[in-house]
PDB file of C-alpha atoms in Angstrom:
ATOM      1  CA  UNK A1047       0.150  -0.136   0.435  1.00  0.00           C
ATOM      2  CA  UNK A1048       2.466   2.082  -0.795  1.00  0.00           C
ATOM      3  CA  UNK A1049       2.949   5.775  -2.116  1.00  0.00           C
ATOM      4  CA  UNK A1050       3.083   5.947  -5.897  1.00  0.00           C
ATOM      5  CA  UNK A1051       6.749   7.934  -5.718  1.00  0.00           C
ATOM      6  CA  UNK A1052       8.816   8.886  -3.074  1.00  0.00           C
ATOM      7  CA  UNK A1053       8.701  12.664  -2.907  1.00  0.00           C
ATOM      8  CA  UNK A1054       5.247  12.344  -1.771  1.00  0.00           C
ATOM      9  CA  UNK A1055       3.935  15.137   1.107  1.00  0.00           C
ATOM     10  CA  UNK A1056       1.066  12.015   1.504  1.00  0.00           C
ATOM     11  CA  UNK A1057       2.639   8.681   2.296  1.00  0.00           C
ATOM     12  CA  UNK A1058       1.686   5.399   3.788  1.00  0.00           C
ATOM     13  CA  UNK A1059      -0.434   5.834   6.869  1.00  0.00           C
ATOM     14  CA  UNK A1060       1.451   3.437   9.996  1.00  0.00           C
ATOM     15  CA  UNK A1061      -1.186   0.509  11.113  1.00  0.00           C
ATOM     16  CA  UNK A1062      -3.419   1.272   8.741  1.00  0.00           C
ATOM     17  CA  UNK A1063      -6.855  -0.231   9.912  1.00  0.00           C
ATOM     18  CA  UNK A1064      -9.171  -0.081   6.737  1.00  0.00           C
ATOM     19  CA  UNK A1065     -12.243  -1.464   8.998  1.00  0.00           C
ATOM     20  CA  UNK A1066     -11.608   1.808  11.354  1.00  0.00           C
ATOM     21  CA  UNK A1067     -11.320   4.271   8.578  1.00  0.00           C
ATOM     22  CA  UNK A1068     -14.616   2.850   7.397  1.00  0.00           C
ATOM     23  CA  UNK A1069     -15.977   3.543  10.356  1.00  0.00           C
ATOM     24  CA  UNK A1070     -15.162   6.832  10.552  1.00  0.00           C
ATOM     25  CA  UNK A1071     -16.502   7.270   7.290  1.00  0.00           C
ATOM     26  CA  UNK A1072     -19.700   6.499   8.118  1.00  0.00           C
ATOM     27  CA  UNK A1073     -20.158   8.157  11.183  1.00  0.00           C
ATOM     28  CA  UNK A1074     -19.330  11.300   9.385  1.00  0.00           C
ATOM     29  CA  UNK A1075     -22.192  10.822   7.369  1.00  0.00           C
ATOM     30  CA  UNK A1076     -24.593   9.681   9.950  1.00  0.00           C
ATOM     31  CA  UNK A1077     -27.542  11.996  10.829  1.00  0.00           C
ATOM     32  CA  UNK A1078     -27.286  15.842   9.824  1.00  0.00           C
ATOM     33  CA  UNK A1079     -24.698  17.236   8.090  1.00  0.00           C
ATOM     34  CA  UNK A1080     -21.017  16.197   7.760  1.00  0.00           C
ATOM     35  CA  UNK A1081     -18.031  15.774   9.817  1.00  0.00           C
ATOM     36  CA  UNK A1082     -15.967  16.723   7.507  1.00  0.00           C
ATOM     37  CA  UNK A1083     -12.715  17.136   9.653  1.00  0.00           C
ATOM     38  CA  UNK A1084     -12.659  13.383   9.872  1.00  0.00           C
ATOM     39  CA  UNK A1085     -13.166  12.669   6.250  1.00  0.00           C
ATOM     40  CA  UNK A1086     -10.270  14.900   5.663  1.00  0.00           C
ATOM     41  CA  UNK A1087      -8.485  13.089   8.077  1.00  0.00           C
ATOM     42  CA  UNK A1088      -8.616   9.625   6.962  1.00  0.00           C
ATOM     43  CA  UNK A1089      -8.683  10.333   3.181  1.00  0.00           C
ATOM     44  CA  UNK A1090      -6.342  12.986   3.049  1.00  0.00           C
ATOM     45  CA  UNK A1091      -3.466  10.945   5.219  1.00  0.00           C
ATOM     46  CA  UNK A1092      -3.760   7.345   3.233  1.00  0.00           C
ATOM     47  CA  UNK A1093      -2.142   6.711  -0.313  1.00  0.00           C
ATOM     48  CA  UNK A1094      -4.000   6.102  -3.460  1.00  0.00           C
ATOM     49  CA  UNK A1095      -4.080   2.323  -2.611  1.00  0.00           C
ATOM     50  CA  UNK A1096      -5.221   2.684   0.830  1.00  0.00           C
ATOM     51  CA  UNK A1097      -7.857   4.366  -0.449  1.00  0.00           C
ATOM     52  CA  UNK A1098      -8.618   1.389  -3.264  1.00  0.00           C
ATOM     53  CA  UNK A1099      -8.604  -0.900   0.139  1.00  0.00           C
ATOM     54  CA  UNK A1100     -11.279   1.865   2.062  1.00  0.00           C
ATOM     55  CA  UNK A1101     -13.614   1.413  -0.838  1.00  0.00           C
ATOM     56  CA  UNK A1102     -13.645  -1.678  -0.849  1.00  0.00           C
ATOM     57  CA  UNK A1103     -14.314  -2.208   2.644  1.00  0.00           C
ATOM     58  CA  UNK A1104     -16.999   0.200   2.908  1.00  0.00           C
ATOM     59  CA  UNK A1105     -18.385  -1.645  -0.221  1.00  0.00           C
ATOM     60  CA  UNK A1106     -18.068  -5.047   1.810  1.00  0.00           C
ATOM     61  CA  UNK A1107     -19.271  -4.121   4.866  1.00  0.00           C
ATOM     62  CA  UNK A1108     -21.817  -1.338   3.958  1.00  0.00           C
ATOM     63  CA  UNK A1109     -23.194  -2.316   1.044  1.00  0.00           C
ATOM     64  CA  UNK A1110     -23.043   0.807  -0.973  1.00  0.00           C
ATOM     65  CA  UNK A1111     -20.128   2.837  -3.202  1.00  0.00           C
ATOM     66  CA  UNK A1112     -18.477   5.294  -1.165  1.00  0.00           C
ATOM     67  CA  UNK A1113     -17.763   7.544  -3.749  1.00  0.00           C
ATOM     68  CA  UNK A1114     -21.527   7.860  -4.181  1.00  0.00           C
ATOM     69  CA  UNK A1115     -22.449   8.239  -0.580  1.00  0.00           C
ATOM     70  CA  UNK A1116     -19.936  11.273  -0.266  1.00  0.00           C
ATOM     71  CA  UNK A1117     -21.007  12.333  -3.353  1.00  0.00           C
ATOM     72  CA  UNK A1118     -24.627  12.954  -1.781  1.00  0.00           C
ATOM     73  CA  UNK A1119     -22.978  14.945   1.142  1.00  0.00           C
ATOM     74  CA  UNK A1120     -20.880  16.845  -0.242  1.00  0.00           C
ATOM     75  CA  UNK A1121     -20.721  19.900  -2.235  1.00  0.00           C
ATOM     76  CA  UNK A1122     -18.373  22.153  -4.323  1.00  0.00           C
ATOM     77  CA  UNK A1123     -14.605  22.170  -4.347  1.00  0.00           C
ATOM     78  CA  UNK A1124     -13.953  19.966  -1.864  1.00  0.00           C
ATOM     79  CA  UNK A1125     -16.220  17.899  -2.769  1.00  0.00           C
ATOM     80  CA  UNK A1126     -13.906  17.680  -6.011  1.00  0.00           C
ATOM     81  CA  UNK A1127     -10.802  16.935  -3.952  1.00  0.00           C
ATOM     82  CA  UNK A1128     -12.290  14.586  -2.284  1.00  0.00           C
ATOM     83  CA  UNK A1129     -14.328  12.723  -5.508  1.00  0.00           C
ATOM     84  CA  UNK A1130     -10.605  13.135  -7.458  1.00  0.00           C
ATOM     85  CA  UNK A1131      -8.628  11.528  -4.097  1.00  0.00           C
ATOM     86  CA  UNK A1132     -11.006   8.063  -4.249  1.00  0.00           C
ATOM     87  CA  UNK A1133      -9.793   7.372  -7.950  1.00  0.00           C
ATOM     88  CA  UNK A1134      -6.621   6.080  -9.149  1.00  0.00           C
ATOM     89  CA  UNK A1135      -4.614   8.073 -11.089  1.00  0.00           C
ATOM     90  CA  UNK A1136      -4.826   6.929 -14.878  1.00  0.00           C
ATOM     91  CA  UNK A1137      -8.874   7.569 -13.703  1.00  0.00           C
ATOM     92  CA  UNK A1138      -8.767  10.398 -12.722  1.00  0.00           C
ATOM     93  CA  UNK A1139      -6.474  11.619 -15.558  1.00  0.00           C
ATOM     94  CA  UNK A1140      -9.031  10.636 -17.705  1.00  0.00           C
ATOM     95  CA  UNK A1141     -11.201  11.843 -15.937  1.00  0.00           C
ATOM     96  CA  UNK A1142     -10.380  15.274 -15.892  1.00  0.00           C
ATOM     97  CA  UNK A1143      -8.970  14.897 -19.818  1.00  0.00           C
ATOM     98  CA  UNK A1144     -12.546  14.367 -20.323  1.00  0.00           C
ATOM     99  CA  UNK A1145     -14.123  16.891 -18.288  1.00  0.00           C
ATOM    100  CA  UNK A1146     -11.778  19.638 -20.144  1.00  0.00           C
ATOM    101  CA  UNK A1147     -13.180  18.473 -23.379  1.00  0.00           C
ATOM    102  CA  UNK A1148     -16.794  18.137 -22.142  1.00  0.00           C
ATOM    103  CA  UNK A1149     -19.988  20.348 -23.688  1.00  0.00           C
ATOM    104  CA  UNK A1150     -18.701  23.763 -25.374  1.00  0.00           C
ATOM    105  CA  UNK A1151     -15.165  24.673 -25.191  1.00  0.00           C
ATOM    106  CA  UNK A1152     -12.019  23.140 -24.378  1.00  0.00           C
ATOM    107  CA  UNK A1153      -9.797  23.434 -21.049  1.00  0.00           C
ATOM    108  CA  UNK A1154      -6.962  23.309 -22.867  1.00  0.00           C
ATOM    109  CA  UNK A1155      -4.485  23.379 -19.855  1.00  0.00           C
ATOM    110  CA  UNK A1156      -6.067  20.367 -18.868  1.00  0.00           C
ATOM    111  CA  UNK A1157      -4.853  18.336 -21.618  1.00  0.00           C
ATOM    112  CA  UNK A1158      -1.602  20.215 -21.627  1.00  0.00           C
ATOM    113  CA  UNK A1159      -1.177  19.750 -18.343  1.00  0.00           C
ATOM    114  CA  UNK A1160      -1.327  16.309 -18.465  1.00  0.00           C
ATOM    115  CA  UNK A1161      -0.517  15.035 -21.454  1.00  0.00           C
ATOM    116  CA  UNK A1162       3.242  16.931 -21.431  1.00  0.00           C
ATOM    117  CA  UNK A1163       4.026  15.889 -17.748  1.00  0.00           C
ATOM    118  CA  UNK A1164       3.136  11.963 -17.195  1.00  0.00           C
ATOM    119  CA  UNK A1165       5.629   9.323 -18.586  1.00  0.00           C
ATOM    120  CA  UNK A1166       4.955   6.913 -20.894  1.00  0.00           C
ATOM    121  CA  UNK A1167       3.908   3.875 -18.656  1.00  0.00           C
ATOM    122  CA  UNK A1168       1.430   6.600 -17.063  1.00  0.00           C
ATOM    123  CA  UNK A1169      -0.202   7.767 -20.622  1.00  0.00           C
ATOM    124  CA  UNK A1170      -0.612   4.235 -21.411  1.00  0.00           C
ATOM    125  CA  UNK A1171      -2.542   3.990 -18.279  1.00  0.00           C
ATOM    126  CA  UNK A1172      -4.967   6.685 -19.014  1.00  0.00           C
ATOM    127  CA  UNK A1173      -5.647   5.957 -22.314  1.00  0.00           C
ATOM    128  CA  UNK A1174      -6.829   2.200 -21.447  1.00  0.00           C
ATOM    129  CA  UNK A1175      -8.651   4.270 -18.297  1.00  0.00           C
ATOM    130  CA  UNK A1176     -10.239   6.500 -20.706  1.00  0.00           C
ATOM    131  CA  UNK A1177     -11.219   3.732 -23.087  1.00  0.00           C
ATOM    132  CA  UNK A1178     -13.097   1.511 -20.304  1.00  0.00           C
ATOM    133  CA  UNK A1179     -14.638   4.676 -19.076  1.00  0.00           C
ATOM    134  CA  UNK A1180     -15.895   6.322 -21.504  1.00  0.00           C
ATOM    135  CA  UNK A1181     -16.412   3.786 -24.499  1.00  0.00           C
ATOM    136  CA  UNK A1182     -14.229   5.897 -26.858  1.00  0.00           C
ATOM    137  CA  UNK A1183     -10.634   6.073 -27.225  1.00  0.00           C
ATOM    138  CA  UNK A1184      -8.821   8.824 -25.897  1.00  0.00           C
ATOM    139  CA  UNK A1185      -7.575   9.824 -29.708  1.00  0.00           C
ATOM    140  CA  UNK A1186     -10.527  10.183 -31.076  1.00  0.00           C
ATOM    141  CA  UNK A1187     -11.923  12.585 -28.476  1.00  0.00           C
ATOM    142  CA  UNK A1188      -8.712  14.724 -28.867  1.00  0.00           C
ATOM    143  CA  UNK A1189      -9.146  14.832 -32.804  1.00  0.00           C
ATOM    144  CA  UNK A1190     -12.896  15.869 -32.103  1.00  0.00           C
ATOM    145  CA  UNK A1191     -11.970  18.898 -29.986  1.00  0.00           C
ATOM    146  CA  UNK A1192      -9.375  19.891 -31.055  1.00  0.00           C
ATOM    147  CA  UNK A1193      -7.665  20.996 -34.384  1.00  0.00           C
ATOM    148  CA  UNK A1194      -4.124  21.701 -36.360  1.00  0.00           C
ATOM    149  CA  UNK A1195      -0.863  21.587 -35.236  1.00  0.00           C
ATOM    150  CA  UNK A1196      -1.999  21.436 -31.680  1.00  0.00           C
ATOM    151  CA  UNK A1197      -3.712  18.842 -31.883  1.00  0.00           C
ATOM    152  CA  UNK A1198      -0.917  16.514 -33.702  1.00  0.00           C
ATOM    153  CA  UNK A1199       1.224  17.134 -30.724  1.00  0.00           C
ATOM    154  CA  UNK A1200      -1.810  16.356 -28.082  1.00  0.00           C
ATOM    155  CA  UNK A1201      -1.932  12.870 -30.784  1.00  0.00           C
ATOM    156  CA  UNK A1202       1.598  12.063 -30.763  1.00  0.00           C
ATOM    157  CA  UNK A1203       2.030  12.614 -27.117  1.00  0.00           C
ATOM    158  CA  UNK A1204      -1.028  10.228 -26.268  1.00  0.00           C
ATOM    159  CA  UNK A1205       0.947   7.495 -28.113  1.00  0.00           C
ATOM    160  CA  UNK A1206       3.354   7.300 -25.162  1.00  0.00           C
ATOM    161  CA  UNK A1207       5.862   6.743 -28.119  1.00  0.00           C
ATOM    162  CA  UNK A1208       9.031   8.915 -26.299  1.00  0.00           C
ATOM    163  CA  UNK A1209      11.875   7.058 -25.853  1.00  0.00           C
ATOM    164  CA  UNK A1210      12.414   6.612 -22.090  1.00  0.00           C
ATOM    165  CA  UNK A1211      16.236   5.504 -22.364  1.00  0.00           C
ATOM    166  CA  UNK A1212      19.007   7.713 -21.058  1.00  0.00           C
ATOM    167  CA  UNK A1213      21.189   7.283 -24.320  1.00  0.00           C
ATOM    168  CA  UNK A1214      22.412  10.929 -26.294  1.00  0.00           C
ATOM    169  CA  UNK A1215      23.305  10.066 -29.341  1.00  0.00           C
ATOM    170  CA  UNK A1216      25.780  13.305 -29.807  1.00  0.00           C
ATOM    171  CA  UNK A1217      25.797  13.872 -33.871  1.00  0.00           C
ATOM    172  CA  UNK A1218      22.001  13.387 -33.838  1.00  0.00           C
ATOM    173  CA  UNK A1219      21.902  16.225 -30.874  1.00  0.00           C
ATOM    174  CA  UNK A1220      24.136  18.455 -33.092  1.00  0.00           C
ATOM    175  CA  UNK A1221      21.217  17.648 -35.896  1.00  0.00           C
ATOM    176  CA  UNK A1222      18.311  17.884 -34.087  1.00  0.00           C
ATOM    177  CA  UNK A1223      19.292  21.436 -32.977  1.00  0.00           C
ATOM    178  CA  UNK A1224      20.059  22.465 -36.244  1.00  0.00           C
ATOM    179  CA  UNK A1225      16.915  21.081 -38.063  1.00  0.00           C
ATOM    180  CA  UNK A1226      14.530  22.996 -35.245  1.00  0.00           C
ATOM    181  CA  UNK A1227      16.817  26.112 -35.981  1.00  0.00           C
ATOM    182  CA  UNK A1228      16.373  26.013 -39.268  1.00  0.00           C
ATOM    183  CA  UNK A1229      12.783  25.242 -39.126  1.00  0.00           C
ATOM    184  CA  UNK A1230      11.884  28.305 -36.866  1.00  0.00           C
ATOM    185  CA  UNK A1231      14.915  31.441 -36.360  1.00  0.00           C
ATOM    186  CA  UNK A1232      16.328  30.787 -39.783  1.00  0.00           C
ATOM    187  CA  UNK A1233      13.600  30.819 -42.005  1.00  0.00           C
ATOM    188  CA  UNK A1234      10.280  33.039 -42.709  1.00  0.00           C
ATOM    189  CA  UNK A1235       7.480  31.016 -41.187  1.00  0.00           C
ATOM    190  CA  UNK A1236       7.685  28.289 -39.102  1.00  0.00           C
ATOM    191  CA  UNK A1237       7.568  24.552 -39.800  1.00  0.00           C
ATOM    192  CA  UNK A1238       6.010  22.934 -36.457  1.00  0.00           C
ATOM    193  CA  UNK A1239       6.128  19.878 -37.747  1.00  0.00           C
ATOM    194  CA  UNK A1240       9.885  19.632 -37.459  1.00  0.00           C
ATOM    195  CA  UNK A1241       9.601  20.953 -33.431  1.00  0.00           C
ATOM    196  CA  UNK A1242       6.803  17.858 -32.789  1.00  0.00           C
ATOM    197  CA  UNK A1243       9.249  15.375 -34.283  1.00  0.00           C
ATOM    198  CA  UNK A1244      12.079  16.582 -31.854  1.00  0.00           C
ATOM    199  CA  UNK A1245      10.332  17.643 -28.622  1.00  0.00           C
ATOM    200  CA  UNK A1246       7.900  14.368 -28.680  1.00  0.00           C
ATOM    201  CA  UNK A1247       9.924  11.411 -28.858  1.00  0.00           C
ATOM    202  CA  UNK A1248      13.351  12.115 -27.937  1.00  0.00           C
ATOM    203  CA  UNK A1249      14.726  11.139 -24.847  1.00  0.00           C
ATOM    204  CA  UNK A1250      15.143  13.712 -22.199  1.00  0.00           C
ATOM    205  CA  UNK A1251      18.797  13.052 -21.553  1.00  0.00           C
ATOM    206  CA  UNK A1252      18.558  14.083 -25.328  1.00  0.00           C
ATOM    207  CA  UNK A1253      16.726  17.272 -25.565  1.00  0.00           C
ATOM    208  CA  UNK A1254      19.072  18.622 -22.626  1.00  0.00           C
ATOM    209  CA  UNK A1255      21.803  17.913 -24.905  1.00  0.00           C
ATOM    210  CA  UNK A1256      19.675  19.294 -27.795  1.00  0.00           C
ATOM    211  CA  UNK A1257      18.718  22.486 -26.295  1.00  0.00           C
ATOM    212  CA  UNK A1258      22.496  23.208 -25.353  1.00  0.00           C
ATOM    213  CA  UNK A1259      23.634  22.789 -28.880  1.00  0.00           C
ATOM    214  CA  UNK A1260      20.309  25.362 -30.084  1.00  0.00           C
ATOM    215  CA  UNK A1261      21.290  28.070 -27.367  1.00  0.00           C
ATOM    216  CA  UNK A1262      24.953  27.964 -29.245  1.00  0.00           C
ATOM    217  CA  UNK A1263      23.704  27.136 -32.297  1.00  0.00           C
ATOM    218  CA  UNK A1264      21.137  30.727 -32.961  1.00  0.00           C
ATOM    219  CA  UNK A1265      22.455  32.659 -29.143  1.00  0.00           C
ATOM    220  CA  UNK A1266      18.637  31.725 -27.794  1.00  0.00           C
ATOM    221  CA  UNK A1267      17.282  29.074 -25.590  1.00  0.00           C
ATOM    222  CA  UNK A1268      14.610  26.657 -27.132  1.00  0.00           C
ATOM    223  CA  UNK A1269      11.567  28.411 -24.491  1.00  0.00           C
ATOM    224  CA  UNK A1270      12.555  32.223 -25.831  1.00  0.00           C
ATOM    225  CA  UNK A1271      12.389  30.941 -30.062  1.00  0.00           C
ATOM    226  CA  UNK A1272       9.332  28.891 -29.090  1.00  0.00           C
ATOM    227  CA  UNK A1273       7.395  32.243 -27.909  1.00  0.00           C
ATOM    228  CA  UNK A1274       9.105  34.127 -31.319  1.00  0.00           C
ATOM    229  CA  UNK A1275       7.589  31.693 -33.315  1.00  0.00           C
ATOM    230  CA  UNK A1276       4.789  29.953 -32.158  1.00  0.00           C
ATOM    231  CA  UNK A1277       1.347  31.400 -30.023  1.00  0.00           C
ATOM    232  CA  UNK A1278      -1.366  30.333 -28.552  1.00  0.00           C
ATOM    233  CA  UNK A1279      -2.382  26.676 -27.393  1.00  0.00           C
ATOM    234  CA  UNK A1280       1.058  25.468 -29.861  1.00  0.00           C
ATOM    235  CA  UNK A1281       3.032  27.953 -28.220  1.00  0.00           C
ATOM    236  CA  UNK A1282       1.618  26.097 -24.573  1.00  0.00           C
ATOM    237  CA  UNK A1283       1.691  23.075 -25.592  1.00  0.00           C
ATOM    238  CA  UNK A1284       5.953  23.278 -26.767  1.00  0.00           C
ATOM    239  CA  UNK A1285       6.323  25.256 -23.585  1.00  0.00           C
ATOM    240  CA  UNK A1286       5.021  22.380 -20.973  1.00  0.00           C
ATOM    241  CA  UNK A1287       7.220  20.449 -22.776  1.00  0.00           C
ATOM    242  CA  UNK A1288      10.672  21.698 -22.163  1.00  0.00           C
ATOM    243  CA  UNK A1289       9.752  23.035 -19.009  1.00  0.00           C
ATOM    244  CA  UNK A1290       8.789  19.290 -17.927  1.00  0.00           C
ATOM    245  CA  UNK A1291      11.976  18.000 -19.549  1.00  0.00           C
ATOM    246  CA  UNK A1292      13.644  20.277 -17.903  1.00  0.00           C
ATOM    247  CA  UNK A1293      11.690  20.363 -14.240  1.00  0.00           C
ATOM    248  CA  UNK A1294       8.937  18.426 -13.846  1.00  0.00           C
ATOM    249  CA  UNK A1295       8.324  20.035 -10.190  1.00  0.00           C
ATOM    250  CA  UNK A1296       9.084  23.701 -11.483  1.00  0.00           C
ATOM    251  CA  UNK A1297       7.046  23.323 -14.142  1.00  0.00           C
ATOM    252  CA  UNK A1298       4.617  22.415 -11.511  1.00  0.00           C
ATOM    253  CA  UNK A1299       4.995  24.977  -9.281  1.00  0.00           C
ATOM    254  CA  UNK A1300       4.475  27.394 -11.978  1.00  0.00           C
ATOM    255  CA  UNK A1301       1.429  26.276 -12.828  1.00  0.00           C
ATOM    256  CA  UNK A1302       0.130  26.267  -9.213  1.00  0.00           C
ATOM    257  CA  UNK A1303       1.787  29.808  -9.220  1.00  0.00           C
ATOM    258  CA  UNK A1304      -0.361  31.285 -11.827  1.00  0.00           C
ATOM    259  CA  UNK A1305      -3.374  29.321 -10.952  1.00  0.00           C
ATOM    260  CA  UNK A1306      -3.499  32.048  -7.737  1.00  0.00           C
ATOM    261  CA  UNK A1307      -2.305  34.899  -8.530  1.00  0.00           C
ATOM    262  CA  UNK A1308      -3.811  38.222  -9.172  1.00  0.00           C
ATOM    263  CA  UNK A1309      -7.536  38.000  -8.585  1.00  0.00           C
ATOM    264  CA  UNK A1310      -9.621  34.657  -8.710  1.00  0.00           C
ATOM    265  CA  UNK A1311      -7.944  31.334  -8.332  1.00  0.00           C
ATOM    266  CA  UNK A1312      -8.239  28.741 -11.187  1.00  0.00           C
ATOM    267  CA  UNK A1313      -9.162  26.463  -9.038  1.00  0.00           C
ATOM    268  CA  UNK A1314      -9.114  23.259 -11.904  1.00  0.00           C
ATOM    269  CA  UNK A1315      -5.625  23.775 -12.096  1.00  0.00           C
ATOM    270  CA  UNK A1316      -4.751  24.102  -7.985  1.00  0.00           C
ATOM    271  CA  UNK A1317      -6.872  20.998  -7.439  1.00  0.00           C
ATOM    272  CA  UNK A1318      -5.486  18.416 -10.496  1.00  0.00           C
ATOM    273  CA  UNK A1319      -2.223  19.505  -9.035  1.00  0.00           C
ATOM    274  CA  UNK A1320      -2.523  18.887  -5.484  1.00  0.00           C
ATOM    275  CA  UNK A1321      -4.561  15.762  -5.948  1.00  0.00           C
ATOM    276  CA  UNK A1322      -2.073  14.159  -8.639  1.00  0.00           C
ATOM    277  CA  UNK A1323       1.314  15.037  -7.160  1.00  0.00           C
ATOM    278  CA  UNK A1324       0.158  14.762  -3.492  1.00  0.00           C
ATOM    279  CA  UNK A1325       2.280  11.353  -3.437  1.00  0.00           C
ATOM    280  CA  UNK A1326       4.674  11.639  -5.999  1.00  0.00           C
ATOM    281  CA  UNK A1327       6.600  15.066  -6.444  1.00  0.00           C
ATOM    282  CA  UNK A1328       4.735  17.263  -3.852  1.00  0.00           C
ATOM    283  CA  UNK A1329       8.000  17.999  -2.179  1.00  0.00           C
ATOM    284  CA  UNK A1330      10.146  19.395  -4.594  1.00  0.00           C
ATOM    285  CA  UNK A1331       6.803  21.245  -6.073  1.00  0.00           C
ATOM    286  CA  UNK A1332       7.012  23.181  -3.033  1.00  0.00           C
ATOM    287  CA  UNK A1333      10.839  23.779  -2.570  1.00  0.00           C
ATOM    288  CA  UNK A1334      10.833  25.039  -6.164  1.00  0.00           C
ATOM    289  CA  UNK A1335       7.669  26.994  -5.479  1.00  0.00           C
ATOM    290  CA  UNK A1336       9.965  28.619  -2.492  1.00  0.00           C
ATOM    291  CA  UNK A1337      13.141  29.049  -4.532  1.00  0.00           C
ATOM    292  CA  UNK A1338      11.003  30.689  -7.507  1.00  0.00           C
ATOM    293  CA  UNK A1339       8.581  33.225  -5.698  1.00  0.00           C
ATOM    294  CA  UNK A1340       9.833  33.402  -2.381  1.00  0.00           C
ATOM    295  CA  UNK A1341       6.027  32.275  -0.866  1.00  0.00           C
ATOM    296  CA  UNK A1342       5.360  29.062   0.416  1.00  0.00           C
ATOM    297  CA  UNK A1343       2.917  26.766  -1.353  1.00  0.00           C
ATOM    298  CA  UNK A1344       1.300  26.629   2.023  1.00  0.00           C
ATOM    299  CA  UNK A1345       0.797  30.708   2.385  1.00  0.00           C
ATOM    300  CA  UNK A1346      -0.337  31.159  -1.026  1.00  0.00           C
ATOM    301  CA  UNK A1347      -3.416  27.531  -1.212  1.00  0.00           C
ATOM    302  CA  UNK A1348      -3.841  29.331   2.855  1.00  0.00           C
ATOM    303  CA  UNK A1349      -4.464  33.476   1.317  1.00  0.00           C
ATOM    304  CA  UNK A1350      -6.360  31.921  -1.939  1.00  0.00           C
ATOM    305  CA  UNK A1351      -8.783  29.285  -0.611  1.00  0.00           C
ATOM    306  CA  UNK A1352     -10.986  29.182   2.353  1.00  0.00           C
ATOM    307  CA  UNK A1353     -12.930  26.752   4.375  1.00  0.00           C
ATOM    308  CA  UNK A1354     -12.716  22.846   3.987  1.00  0.00           C
ATOM    309  CA  UNK A1355     -11.536  22.992   0.678  1.00  0.00           C
ATOM    310  CA  UNK A1356      -8.609  25.204   2.317  1.00  0.00           C
ATOM    311  CA  UNK A1357      -8.132  22.309   4.795  1.00  0.00           C
ATOM    312  CA  UNK A1358      -7.897  19.697   2.594  1.00  0.00           C
ATOM    313  CA  UNK A1359      -5.706  21.137   0.501  1.00  0.00           C
ATOM    314  CA  UNK A1360      -3.369  22.053   3.426  1.00  0.00           C
ATOM    315  CA  UNK A1361      -3.164  18.515   4.205  1.00  0.00           C
ATOM    316  CA  UNK A1362      -2.071  17.811   0.885  1.00  0.00           C
ATOM    317  CA  UNK A1363       0.272  20.330   0.665  1.00  0.00           C
ATOM    318  CA  UNK A1364       1.922  19.419   4.538  1.00  0.00           C
ATOM    319  CA  UNK A1365       3.782  22.209   6.271  1.00  0.00           C
TER     320      UNK A1365
END
């Protein structure tokens, strides 16, 4: 029942007794109103694997579905966090992708955040969960909901086709850097396919080498060229890919910061990252946040949210 990663704020609860947790949750929903503190104390302090066990025991002993019971008791953003915590990561990511493409308009941020940051194994699990939950392939929905080169980048990412070896081919790295330069800065208009081929397929170590070479050739960081050469969602997805390759926790820290700075909060982004990264790399995300913005993630969440929603996010954030 261990945590998914080793750098999370949520770790395996010692002396885990699912029966006791089930009793607490049942008691929290008894009578008028809900004991939200008990819900937070149980669910935000257990790993994904432990929560799945709680769901099984709940169904076996109560004869009802825990998710449905909590859905009937909770509301608002607090409910969204709790329901997210009750899903396995692939199912949660699949549901976020589905919600992003439901109805009119598309929440491109969700598509970018998830597809640019997940490993091949994670993406394969997501596409499997998506098909099982919704009876349609993720690729089919992406194709129906996005367009142009942005669509092609997302489809490429959804194939989980990135090389995940560590090998750097020096000659190829130099050639890749030259190709990207020739496809962008060195010409009128941009050949985006060349960017896609290199950025979506090559392995991380190789690409970090390509970025060094690119700077030598062009005098610019690859991010600056992407900003100059592209716009809109295509610019966003390519920047997200580069940022995730360079420093994934830093990418999430920036996303969290932008979700809370200024007026209003982009709760969809805040919730998605806090739920998805809590037991993977939240410790690193917090460190990157402090380094980049001089304030703790904890203080930002505290100042930007309220009530039980604030309490459960702060529990996931850790001190």
